[in-house]
Coordinates of C-alpha atoms in Angstrom, one line a residue:
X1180 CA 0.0 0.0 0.0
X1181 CA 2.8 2.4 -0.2
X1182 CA 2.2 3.4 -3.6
X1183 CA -1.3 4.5 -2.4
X1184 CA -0.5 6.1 0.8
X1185 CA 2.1 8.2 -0.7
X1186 CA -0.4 9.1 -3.7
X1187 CA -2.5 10.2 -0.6
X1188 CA -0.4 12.3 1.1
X1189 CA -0.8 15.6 -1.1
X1190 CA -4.3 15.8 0.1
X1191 CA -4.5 14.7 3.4
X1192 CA -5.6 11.5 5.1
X1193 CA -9.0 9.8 3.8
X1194 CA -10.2 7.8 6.5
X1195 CA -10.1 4.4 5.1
X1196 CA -13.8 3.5 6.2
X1197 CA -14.8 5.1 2.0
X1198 CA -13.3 1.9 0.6
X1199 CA -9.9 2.8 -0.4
X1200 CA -9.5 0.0 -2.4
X1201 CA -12.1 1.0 -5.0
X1202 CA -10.2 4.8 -4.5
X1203 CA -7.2 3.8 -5.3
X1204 CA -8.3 2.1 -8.6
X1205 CA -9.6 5.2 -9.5
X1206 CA -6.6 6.8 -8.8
X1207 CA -4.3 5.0 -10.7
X1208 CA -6.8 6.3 -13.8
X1209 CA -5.9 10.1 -12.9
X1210 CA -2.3 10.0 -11.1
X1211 CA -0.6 11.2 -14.4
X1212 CA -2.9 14.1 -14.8
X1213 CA -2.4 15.1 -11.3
X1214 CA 1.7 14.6 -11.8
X1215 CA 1.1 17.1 -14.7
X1216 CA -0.2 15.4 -17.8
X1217 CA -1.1 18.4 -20.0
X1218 CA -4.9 19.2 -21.5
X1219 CA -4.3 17.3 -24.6
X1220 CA -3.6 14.5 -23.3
X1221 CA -7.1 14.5 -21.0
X1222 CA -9.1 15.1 -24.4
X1223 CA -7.6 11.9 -25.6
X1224 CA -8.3 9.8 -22.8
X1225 CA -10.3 6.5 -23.6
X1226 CA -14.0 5.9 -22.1
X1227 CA -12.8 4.3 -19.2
X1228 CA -10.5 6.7 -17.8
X1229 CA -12.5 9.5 -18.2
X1230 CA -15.3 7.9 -16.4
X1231 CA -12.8 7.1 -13.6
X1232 CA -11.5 10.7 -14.2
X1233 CA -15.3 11.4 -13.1
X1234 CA -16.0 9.1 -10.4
X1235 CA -13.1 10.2 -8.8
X1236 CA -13.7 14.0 -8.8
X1237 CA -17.5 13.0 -7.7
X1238 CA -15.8 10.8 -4.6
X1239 CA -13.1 14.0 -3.5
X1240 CA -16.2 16.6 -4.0
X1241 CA -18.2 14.4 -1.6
X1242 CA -15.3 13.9 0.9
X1243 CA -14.6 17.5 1.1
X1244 CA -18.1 18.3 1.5
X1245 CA -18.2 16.2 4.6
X1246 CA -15.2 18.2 5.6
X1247 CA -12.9 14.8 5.6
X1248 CA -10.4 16.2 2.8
X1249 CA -9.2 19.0 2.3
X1250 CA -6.8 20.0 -1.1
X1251 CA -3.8 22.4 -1.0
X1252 CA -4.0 25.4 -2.9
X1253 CA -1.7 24.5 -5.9
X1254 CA -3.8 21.2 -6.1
X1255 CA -5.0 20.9 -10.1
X1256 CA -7.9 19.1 -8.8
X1257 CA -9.7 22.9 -6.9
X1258 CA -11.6 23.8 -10.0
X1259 CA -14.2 21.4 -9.1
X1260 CA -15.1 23.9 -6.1
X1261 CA -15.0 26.9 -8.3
X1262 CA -18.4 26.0 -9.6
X1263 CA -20.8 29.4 -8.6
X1264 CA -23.9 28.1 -7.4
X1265 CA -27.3 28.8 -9.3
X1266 CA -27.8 31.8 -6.3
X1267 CA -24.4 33.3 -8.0
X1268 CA -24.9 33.4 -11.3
X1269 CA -28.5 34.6 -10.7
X1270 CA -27.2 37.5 -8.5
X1271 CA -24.5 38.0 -11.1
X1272 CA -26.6 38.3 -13.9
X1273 CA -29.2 40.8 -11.5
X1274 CA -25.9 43.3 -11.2
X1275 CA -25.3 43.2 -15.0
X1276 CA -29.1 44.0 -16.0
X1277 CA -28.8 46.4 -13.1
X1278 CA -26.2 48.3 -14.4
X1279 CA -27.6 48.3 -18.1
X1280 CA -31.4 49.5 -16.2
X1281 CA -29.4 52.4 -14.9
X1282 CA -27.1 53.4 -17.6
X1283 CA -30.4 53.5 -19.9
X1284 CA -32.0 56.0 -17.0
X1285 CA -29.4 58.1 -16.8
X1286 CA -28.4 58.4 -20.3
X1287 CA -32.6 59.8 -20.6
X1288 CA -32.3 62.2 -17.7
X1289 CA -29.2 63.7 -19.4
X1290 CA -30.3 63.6 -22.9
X1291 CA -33.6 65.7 -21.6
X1292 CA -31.6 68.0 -19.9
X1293 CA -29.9 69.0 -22.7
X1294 CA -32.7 68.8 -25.4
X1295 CA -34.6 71.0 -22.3
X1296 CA -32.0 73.5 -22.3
X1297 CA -33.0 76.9 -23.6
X1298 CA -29.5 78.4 -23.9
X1299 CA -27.2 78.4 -27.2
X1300 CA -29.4 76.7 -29.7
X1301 CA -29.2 77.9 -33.4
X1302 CA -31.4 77.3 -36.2
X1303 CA -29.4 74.4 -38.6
X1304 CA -32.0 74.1 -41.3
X1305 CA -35.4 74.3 -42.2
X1306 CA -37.7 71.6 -44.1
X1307 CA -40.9 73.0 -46.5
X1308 CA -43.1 70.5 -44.3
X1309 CA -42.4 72.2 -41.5
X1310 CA -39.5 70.3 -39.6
X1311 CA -36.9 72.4 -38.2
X1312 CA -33.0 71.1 -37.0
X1313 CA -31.4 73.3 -34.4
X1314 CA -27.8 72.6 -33.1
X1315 CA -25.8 73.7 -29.6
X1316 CA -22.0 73.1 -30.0
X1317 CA -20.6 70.9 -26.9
X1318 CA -16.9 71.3 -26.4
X1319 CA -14.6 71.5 -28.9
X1320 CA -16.5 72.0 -32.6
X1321 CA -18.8 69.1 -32.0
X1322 CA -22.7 69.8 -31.9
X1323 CA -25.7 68.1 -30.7
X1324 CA -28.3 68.8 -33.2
X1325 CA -31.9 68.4 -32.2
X1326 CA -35.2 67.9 -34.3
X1327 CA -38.9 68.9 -34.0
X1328 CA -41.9 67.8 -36.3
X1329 CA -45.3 66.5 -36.3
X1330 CA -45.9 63.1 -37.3
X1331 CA -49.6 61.4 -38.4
X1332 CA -49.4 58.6 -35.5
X1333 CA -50.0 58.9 -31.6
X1334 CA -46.7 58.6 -29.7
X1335 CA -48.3 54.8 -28.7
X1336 CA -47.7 54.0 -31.8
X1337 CA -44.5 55.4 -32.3
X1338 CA -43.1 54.0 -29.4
X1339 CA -44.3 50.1 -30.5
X1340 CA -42.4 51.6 -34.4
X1341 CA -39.1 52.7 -32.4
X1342 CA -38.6 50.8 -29.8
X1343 CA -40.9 47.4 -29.6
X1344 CA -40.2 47.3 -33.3
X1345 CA -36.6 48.3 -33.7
X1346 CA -35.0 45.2 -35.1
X1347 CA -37.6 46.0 -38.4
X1348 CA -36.0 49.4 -38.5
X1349 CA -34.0 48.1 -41.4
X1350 CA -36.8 47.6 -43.6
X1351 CA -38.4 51.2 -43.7
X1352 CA -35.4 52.6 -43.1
X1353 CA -32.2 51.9 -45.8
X1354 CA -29.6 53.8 -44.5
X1355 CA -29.6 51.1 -42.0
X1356 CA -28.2 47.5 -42.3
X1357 CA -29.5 45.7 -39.6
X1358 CA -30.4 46.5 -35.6
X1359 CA -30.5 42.9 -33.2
X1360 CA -31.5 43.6 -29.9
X1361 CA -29.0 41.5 -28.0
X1362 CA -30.3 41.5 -24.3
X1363 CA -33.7 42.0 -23.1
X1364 CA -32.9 43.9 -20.1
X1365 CA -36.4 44.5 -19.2
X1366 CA -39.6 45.4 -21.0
X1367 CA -38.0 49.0 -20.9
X1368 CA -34.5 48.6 -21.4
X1369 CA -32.7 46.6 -24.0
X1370 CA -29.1 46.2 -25.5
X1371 CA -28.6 46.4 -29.0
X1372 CA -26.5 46.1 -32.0
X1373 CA -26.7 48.2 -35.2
X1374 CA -25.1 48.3 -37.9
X1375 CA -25.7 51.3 -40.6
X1376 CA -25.5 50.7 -44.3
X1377 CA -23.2 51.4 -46.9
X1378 CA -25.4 53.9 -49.2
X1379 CA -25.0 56.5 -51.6
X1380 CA -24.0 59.7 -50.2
X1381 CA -23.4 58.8 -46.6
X1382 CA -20.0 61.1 -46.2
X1383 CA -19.8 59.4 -42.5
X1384 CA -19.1 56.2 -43.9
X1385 CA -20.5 52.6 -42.2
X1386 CA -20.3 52.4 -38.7
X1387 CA -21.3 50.0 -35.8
X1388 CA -23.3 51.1 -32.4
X1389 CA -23.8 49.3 -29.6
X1390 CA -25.7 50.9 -27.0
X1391 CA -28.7 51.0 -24.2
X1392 CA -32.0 52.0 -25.1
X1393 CA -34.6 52.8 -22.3
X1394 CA -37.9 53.7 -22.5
X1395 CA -40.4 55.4 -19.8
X1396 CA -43.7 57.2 -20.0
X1397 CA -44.8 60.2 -18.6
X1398 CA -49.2 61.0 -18.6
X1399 CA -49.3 60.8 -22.2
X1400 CA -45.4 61.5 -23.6
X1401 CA -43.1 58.9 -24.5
X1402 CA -39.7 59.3 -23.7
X1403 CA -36.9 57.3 -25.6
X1404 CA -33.3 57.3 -24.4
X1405 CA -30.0 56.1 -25.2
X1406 CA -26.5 55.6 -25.1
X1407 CA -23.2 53.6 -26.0
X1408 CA -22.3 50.8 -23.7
X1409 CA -20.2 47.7 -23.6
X1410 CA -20.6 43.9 -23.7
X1411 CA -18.2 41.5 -23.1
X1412 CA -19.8 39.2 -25.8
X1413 CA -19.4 41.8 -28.9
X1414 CA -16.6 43.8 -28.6
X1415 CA -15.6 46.1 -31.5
X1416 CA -16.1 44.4 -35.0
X1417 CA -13.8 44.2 -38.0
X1418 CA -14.1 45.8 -40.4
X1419 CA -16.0 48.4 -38.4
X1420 CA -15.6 52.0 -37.0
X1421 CA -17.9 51.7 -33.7
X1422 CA -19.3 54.9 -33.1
X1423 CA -21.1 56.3 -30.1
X1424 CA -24.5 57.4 -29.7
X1425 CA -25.3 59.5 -26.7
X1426 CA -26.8 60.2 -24.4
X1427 CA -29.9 61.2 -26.8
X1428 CA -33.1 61.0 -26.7
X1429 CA -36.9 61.4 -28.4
X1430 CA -39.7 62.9 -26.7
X1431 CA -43.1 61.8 -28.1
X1432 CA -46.3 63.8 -26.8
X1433 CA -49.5 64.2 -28.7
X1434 CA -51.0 67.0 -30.1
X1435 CA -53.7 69.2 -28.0
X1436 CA -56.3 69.1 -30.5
X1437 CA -54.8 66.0 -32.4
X1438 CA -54.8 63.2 -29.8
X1439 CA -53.6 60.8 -32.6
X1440 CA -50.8 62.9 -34.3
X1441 CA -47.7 63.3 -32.4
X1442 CA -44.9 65.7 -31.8
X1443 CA -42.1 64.7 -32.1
X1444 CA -38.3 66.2 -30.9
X1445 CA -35.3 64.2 -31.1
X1446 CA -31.8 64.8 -29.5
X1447 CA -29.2 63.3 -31.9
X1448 CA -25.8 63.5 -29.6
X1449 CA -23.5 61.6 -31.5
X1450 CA -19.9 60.5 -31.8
X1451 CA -18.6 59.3 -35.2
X1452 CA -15.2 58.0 -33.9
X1453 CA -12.9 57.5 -37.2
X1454 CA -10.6 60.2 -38.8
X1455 CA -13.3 62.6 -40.5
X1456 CA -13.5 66.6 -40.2
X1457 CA -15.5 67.6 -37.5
X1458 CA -16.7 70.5 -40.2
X1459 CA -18.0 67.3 -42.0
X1460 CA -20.0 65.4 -39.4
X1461 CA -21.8 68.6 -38.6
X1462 CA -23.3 68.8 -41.9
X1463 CA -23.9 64.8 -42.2
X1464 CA -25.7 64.4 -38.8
X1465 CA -29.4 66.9 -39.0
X1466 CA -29.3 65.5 -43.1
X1467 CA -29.5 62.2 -41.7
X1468 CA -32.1 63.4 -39.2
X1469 CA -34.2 64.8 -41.7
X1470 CA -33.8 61.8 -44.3
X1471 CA -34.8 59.3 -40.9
X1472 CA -37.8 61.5 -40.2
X1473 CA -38.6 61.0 -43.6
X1474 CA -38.3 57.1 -44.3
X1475 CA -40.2 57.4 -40.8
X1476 CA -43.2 59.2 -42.7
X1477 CA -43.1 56.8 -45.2
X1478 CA -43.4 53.8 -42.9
X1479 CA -46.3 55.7 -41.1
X1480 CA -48.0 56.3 -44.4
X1481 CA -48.2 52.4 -45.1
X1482 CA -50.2 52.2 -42.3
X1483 CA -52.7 55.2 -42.2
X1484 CA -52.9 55.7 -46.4
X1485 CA -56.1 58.1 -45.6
X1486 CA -53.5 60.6 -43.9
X1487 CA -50.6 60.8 -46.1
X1488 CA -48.9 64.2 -45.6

């Protein structure tokens, strides 16, 4: 029994009432992996010895459970406590929607304090229907830009189009390619991943966005709100500039006398990333606002054909 008992001796005494005969045939399956063997090795390992590989770690689990073995730290064989119970992971997985629930309401609160701002806005451009772009410069040359116009849909609907809806974006909307909403955070908050299209006259060029959108109501306004974030799952794709969006926002609230027409005013705050002139982005950003607001028309127009306008 010397073999055995010296086999033993890394981990402690097992009291021999387990049956150490039946252990020690088990661990005659695994002693080269604990003397080092190397991971390769373990995938090529026939039936049997990975089912002794298994009964084994099932026999130390249950001996250290009953606090009758205990490993040494640098023993290869800890990994099978490193487990998180189901509690962990669930807790785990409670902070990360937490954090995403609270990046998503912040990014709103500071996306309506800016579009609520009265100071430093300037007229940008002016649409025959009606919508008009202003902008406020942030620091440096960059600008915020934000939009106001009526549309022919209560903000009910709008808010199933833009935010329920928003992985169908791509097919009203062509400049972009694709939006997947990649967590379900909660019925107001997801995660998502867009991707815009490559299309004639787009001087920004394609980008990527991941970000946070969150969504909250107010008597009878919508409020829409978002901004970049990360995940560890999707990190920045070839082949793609990721930009940043945010924080921005839309506010939807329906007309006095028009309870199913909506006004709507959206805060575009956003971050190109890439080498292009800022001079550039600021005249690319409220035409890509006005051409949105106008695929969005369209959309609404399949819908409500008696109040095309």
């Amino acid at each position: 029994m010397e073999p055995l008992s010296w086999s033993l001796s890394f981990s402690g005494s097992i009291k021999a009432s387990r049956g150490l005969l039946v252990l020690a045939i088990m661990l005659r399956a695994v002693l080269k992996l604990c003397c080092g063997i190397t991971y390769p090795h373990l995938r090529s390992m026939t039936g049997l010895q990975r089912a002794a590989l298994a009964a084994f770690g099932q026999e130390i689990t249950h001996l250290q459970s009953r606090g009758r073995m205990a490993l040494p730290a640098w023993s290869s064989l800890r990994w099978t406590q490193k487990t998180e119970p189901a509690e962990q992971k669930s807790a785990a997985l409670a902070d990360e929607d937490v954090f995403y629930q609270r990046q998503g309401e912040a990014a709103l609160d500071e996306a309506l304090k800016i579009v609520e701002s009265e100071d430093g806005w300037k007229l940008e451009m002016s649409e025959e229907n009606g919508d008009v772009i202003y902008s406020k410069a942030l620091t440096g040359n960059r600008k915020v830009f934000r939009l106001e116009a009526e549309l022919n849909a209560s903000p009910e609907e709008l808010h199933d189009i833009l935010f329920f809806r928003v992985e169908e974006m791509h097919e009203w909307n062509p400049s972009i390619r694709r939006i997947r909403v990649l967590k379900h955070v909660s019925r107001d908050t997801v995660v998502t991943h867009e991707v815009s299209a490559e299309t004639a006259g787009n001087l920004i060029g394609q980008r990527d966005f991941l970000s946070v959108r969150h969504s909250s109501r107010s008597e009878s306004r919508v409020y829409l709100g978002g901004a970049a974030t990360r995940l560890e799952s999707l990190p920045p794709q070839h082949g793609f500039v990721r930009a940043e969006d945010g924080p921005t926002c839309i506010i939807l609230h329906p007309l006095q006398d028009r309870p199913d027409r909506s006004r709507f005013i959206w805060l575009l705050n956003m971050d190109v990333k890439g080498w292009l002139p800022q001079s550039l982005v600021n005249k690319a950003l409220p035409r890509a606002q006005a051409d949105f607001t106008k695929h969005l028309r369209r959309r609404l127009a399949t819908q409500h054909p008696e109040n095309k306008s």
